């Protein structure tokens, strides 16, 4: 039989056990309320990595331009091309390329009796390159891609400009590079078109 002293000791131990249990429950509740901001069943999503920038692409905002004159002595033509792009010859068909040979712009000042749209159709049907894909052929401009055996994927942008309401073509401008350089290639073509200066005799085109 328990003595009054033993009964008091058991009651004290029982009270301590209940207190510890209650304290532990409070800590668990507080932890859920304040220690974890993520609702139950929701996993914190890690931010998806951003697409790395193209480190070797041609960038239009880094290009500077200089005027080049070509054509013939009696019919000079000029336009601005990227600084540092050189042509081994002047004349009626100069081709200005960057030092690496990856990017280039070519002019053909000989003219043609064909309209710009006719030139686009003719060129699109005559390109003999692997995996040729015509991207667009609007407003006298042909944009296409292909695969070069030595240099891999390539892109060409050819534009024919008329000085007689699209009856004939006075000059062709073609820009070349890689498909991933498209934005800068378009910028080079537009800049050459905007700065192009043709002689008064540009309307005199030869049959072709």
JSON list of N, CA and C in Angstrom, two decimals, residues 121-134 142 144-149 154:
[
{"chain": "A", "resi": 121, "resn": "UNK", "atom": "N", "xyz": [12.69, 35.46, -107.49]},
{"chain": "A", "resi": 121, "resn": "UNK", "atom": "CA", "xyz": [12.23, 34.16, -107.97]},
{"chain": "A", "resi": 121, "resn": "UNK", "atom": "C", "xyz": [13.35, 33.40, -108.68]},
{"chain": "A", "resi": 122, "resn": "UNK", "atom": "N", "xyz": [14.11, 34.11, -109.50]},
{"chain": "A", "resi": 122, "resn": "UNK", "atom": "CA", "xyz": [15.20, 33.48, -110.23]},
{"chain": "A", "resi": 122, "resn": "UNK", "atom": "C", "xyz": [16.27, 32.95, -109.29]},
{"chain": "A", "resi": 123, "resn": "UNK", "atom": "N", "xyz": [16.66, 33.77, -108.30]},
{"chain": "A", "resi": 123, "resn": "UNK", "atom": "CA", "xyz": [17.71, 33.33, -107.37]},
{"chain": "A", "resi": 123, "resn": "UNK", "atom": "C", "xyz": [17.25, 32.16, -106.51]},
{"chain": "A", "resi": 124, "resn": "UNK", "atom": "N", "xyz": [16.01, 32.20, -106.03]},
{"chain": "A", "resi": 124, "resn": "UNK", "atom": "CA", "xyz": [15.50, 31.12, -105.18]},
{"chain": "A", "resi": 124, "resn": "UNK", "atom": "C", "xyz": [15.52, 29.78, -105.91]},
{"chain": "A", "resi": 125, "resn": "UNK", "atom": "N", "xyz": [15.33, 29.83, -107.23]},
{"chain": "A", "resi": 125, "resn": "UNK", "atom": "CA", "xyz": [15.31, 28.59, -108.00]},
{"chain": "A", "resi": 125, "resn": "UNK", "atom": "C", "xyz": [16.68, 28.14, -108.47]},
{"chain": "A", "resi": 126, "resn": "UNK", "atom": "N", "xyz": [17.70, 28.97, -108.27]},
{"chain": "A", "resi": 126, "resn": "UNK", "atom": "CA", "xyz": [19.02, 28.63, -108.80]},
{"chain": "A", "resi": 126, "resn": "UNK", "atom": "C", "xyz": [20.05, 28.28, -107.71]},
{"chain": "A", "resi": 127, "resn": "UNK", "atom": "N", "xyz": [19.70, 28.47, -106.45]},
{"chain": "A", "resi": 127, "resn": "UNK", "atom": "CA", "xyz": [20.66, 28.17, -105.37]},
{"chain": "A", "resi": 127, "resn": "UNK", "atom": "C", "xyz": [20.81, 26.66, -105.23]},
{"chain": "A", "resi": 128, "resn": "UNK", "atom": "N", "xyz": [22.01, 26.18, -105.41]},
{"chain": "A", "resi": 128, "resn": "UNK", "atom": "CA", "xyz": [22.28, 24.74, -105.32]},
{"chain": "A", "resi": 128, "resn": "UNK", "atom": "C", "xyz": [23.09, 24.47, -104.04]},
{"chain": "A", "resi": 129, "resn": "UNK", "atom": "N", "xyz": [22.40, 24.44, -102.93]},
{"chain": "A", "resi": 129, "resn": "UNK", "atom": "CA", "xyz": [23.04, 24.20, -101.64]},
{"chain": "A", "resi": 129, "resn": "UNK", "atom": "C", "xyz": [22.26, 23.15, -100.85]},
{"chain": "A", "resi": 130, "resn": "UNK", "atom": "N", "xyz": [22.97, 22.45, -99.97]},
{"chain": "A", "resi": 130, "resn": "UNK", "atom": "CA", "xyz": [22.35, 21.40, -99.18]},
{"chain": "A", "resi": 130, "resn": "UNK", "atom": "C", "xyz": [21.39, 21.98, -98.15]},
{"chain": "A", "resi": 131, "resn": "UNK", "atom": "N", "xyz": [20.25, 21.33, -97.98]},
{"chain": "A", "resi": 131, "resn": "UNK", "atom": "CA", "xyz": [19.23, 21.72, -96.99]},
{"chain": "A", "resi": 131, "resn": "UNK", "atom": "C", "xyz": [18.77, 23.17, -97.16]},
{"chain": "A", "resi": 132, "resn": "UNK", "atom": "N", "xyz": [18.62, 23.59, -98.40]},
{"chain": "A", "resi": 132, "resn": "UNK", "atom": "CA", "xyz": [18.16, 24.95, -98.68]},
{"chain": "A", "resi": 132, "resn": "UNK", "atom": "C", "xyz": [16.74, 25.15, -98.15]},
{"chain": "A", "resi": 133, "resn": "UNK", "atom": "N", "xyz": [16.54, 26.26, -97.44]},
{"chain": "A", "resi": 133, "resn": "UNK", "atom": "CA", "xyz": [15.22, 26.61, -96.91]},
{"chain": "A", "resi": 133, "resn": "UNK", "atom": "C", "xyz": [15.00, 28.10, -97.13]},
{"chain": "A", "resi": 134, "resn": "UNK", "atom": "N", "xyz": [13.97, 28.44, -97.88]},
{"chain": "A", "resi": 134, "resn": "UNK", "atom": "CA", "xyz": [13.64, 29.84, -98.11]},
{"chain": "A", "resi": 134, "resn": "UNK", "atom": "C", "xyz": [12.80, 30.34, -96.94]},
{"chain": "A", "resi": 142, "resn": "UNK", "atom": "N", "xyz": [15.26, 38.29, -100.67]},
{"chain": "A", "resi": 142, "resn": "UNK", "atom": "CA", "xyz": [15.23, 36.84, -100.46]},
{"chain": "A", "resi": 142, "resn": "UNK", "atom": "C", "xyz": [16.07, 36.50, -99.24]},
{"chain": "A", "resi": 144, "resn": "UNK", "atom": "N", "xyz": [17.25, 33.20, -96.86]},
{"chain": "A", "resi": 144, "resn": "UNK", "atom": "CA", "xyz": [17.31, 31.75, -96.94]},
{"chain": "A", "resi": 144, "resn": "UNK", "atom": "C", "xyz": [18.42, 31.20, -96.05]},
{"chain": "A", "resi": 145, "resn": "UNK", "atom": "N", "xyz": [18.33, 29.92, -95.75]},
{"chain": "A", "resi": 145, "resn": "UNK", "atom": "CA", "xyz": [19.38, 29.22, -95.01]},
{"chain": "A", "resi": 145, "resn": "UNK", "atom": "C", "xyz": [19.77, 27.96, -95.77]},
{"chain": "A", "resi": 146, "resn": "UNK", "atom": "N", "xyz": [20.97, 27.49, -95.49]},
{"chain": "A", "resi": 146, "resn": "UNK", "atom": "CA", "xyz": [21.45, 26.25, -96.09]},
{"chain": "A", "resi": 146, "resn": "UNK", "atom": "C", "xyz": [22.60, 25.74, -95.23]},
{"chain": "A", "resi": 147, "resn": "UNK", "atom": "N", "xyz": [23.13, 24.60, -95.59]},
{"chain": "A", "resi": 147, "resn": "UNK", "atom": "CA", "xyz": [24.25, 24.01, -94.86]},
{"chain": "A", "resi": 147, "resn": "UNK", "atom": "C", "xyz": [25.45, 23.91, -95.79]},
{"chain": "A", "resi": 148, "resn": "UNK", "atom": "N", "xyz": [26.52, 24.58, -95.41]},
{"chain": "A", "resi": 148, "resn": "UNK", "atom": "CA", "xyz": [27.76, 24.52, -96.18]},
{"chain": "A", "resi": 148, "resn": "UNK", "atom": "C", "xyz": [28.61, 23.36, -95.64]},
{"chain": "A", "resi": 149, "resn": "UNK", "atom": "N", "xyz": [29.19, 22.60, -96.55]},
{"chain": "A", "resi": 149, "resn": "UNK", "atom": "CA", "xyz": [29.94, 21.41, -96.13]},
{"chain": "A", "resi": 149, "resn": "UNK", "atom": "C", "xyz": [31.11, 21.77, -95.22]},
{"chain": "A", "resi": 154, "resn": "UNK", "atom": "N", "xyz": [24.42, 28.16, -92.70]},
{"chain": "A", "resi": 154, "resn": "UNK", "atom": "CA", "xyz": [24.64, 29.50, -93.21]},
{"chain": "A", "resi": 154, "resn": "UNK", "atom": "C", "xyz": [23.30, 30.18, -93.51]}
]
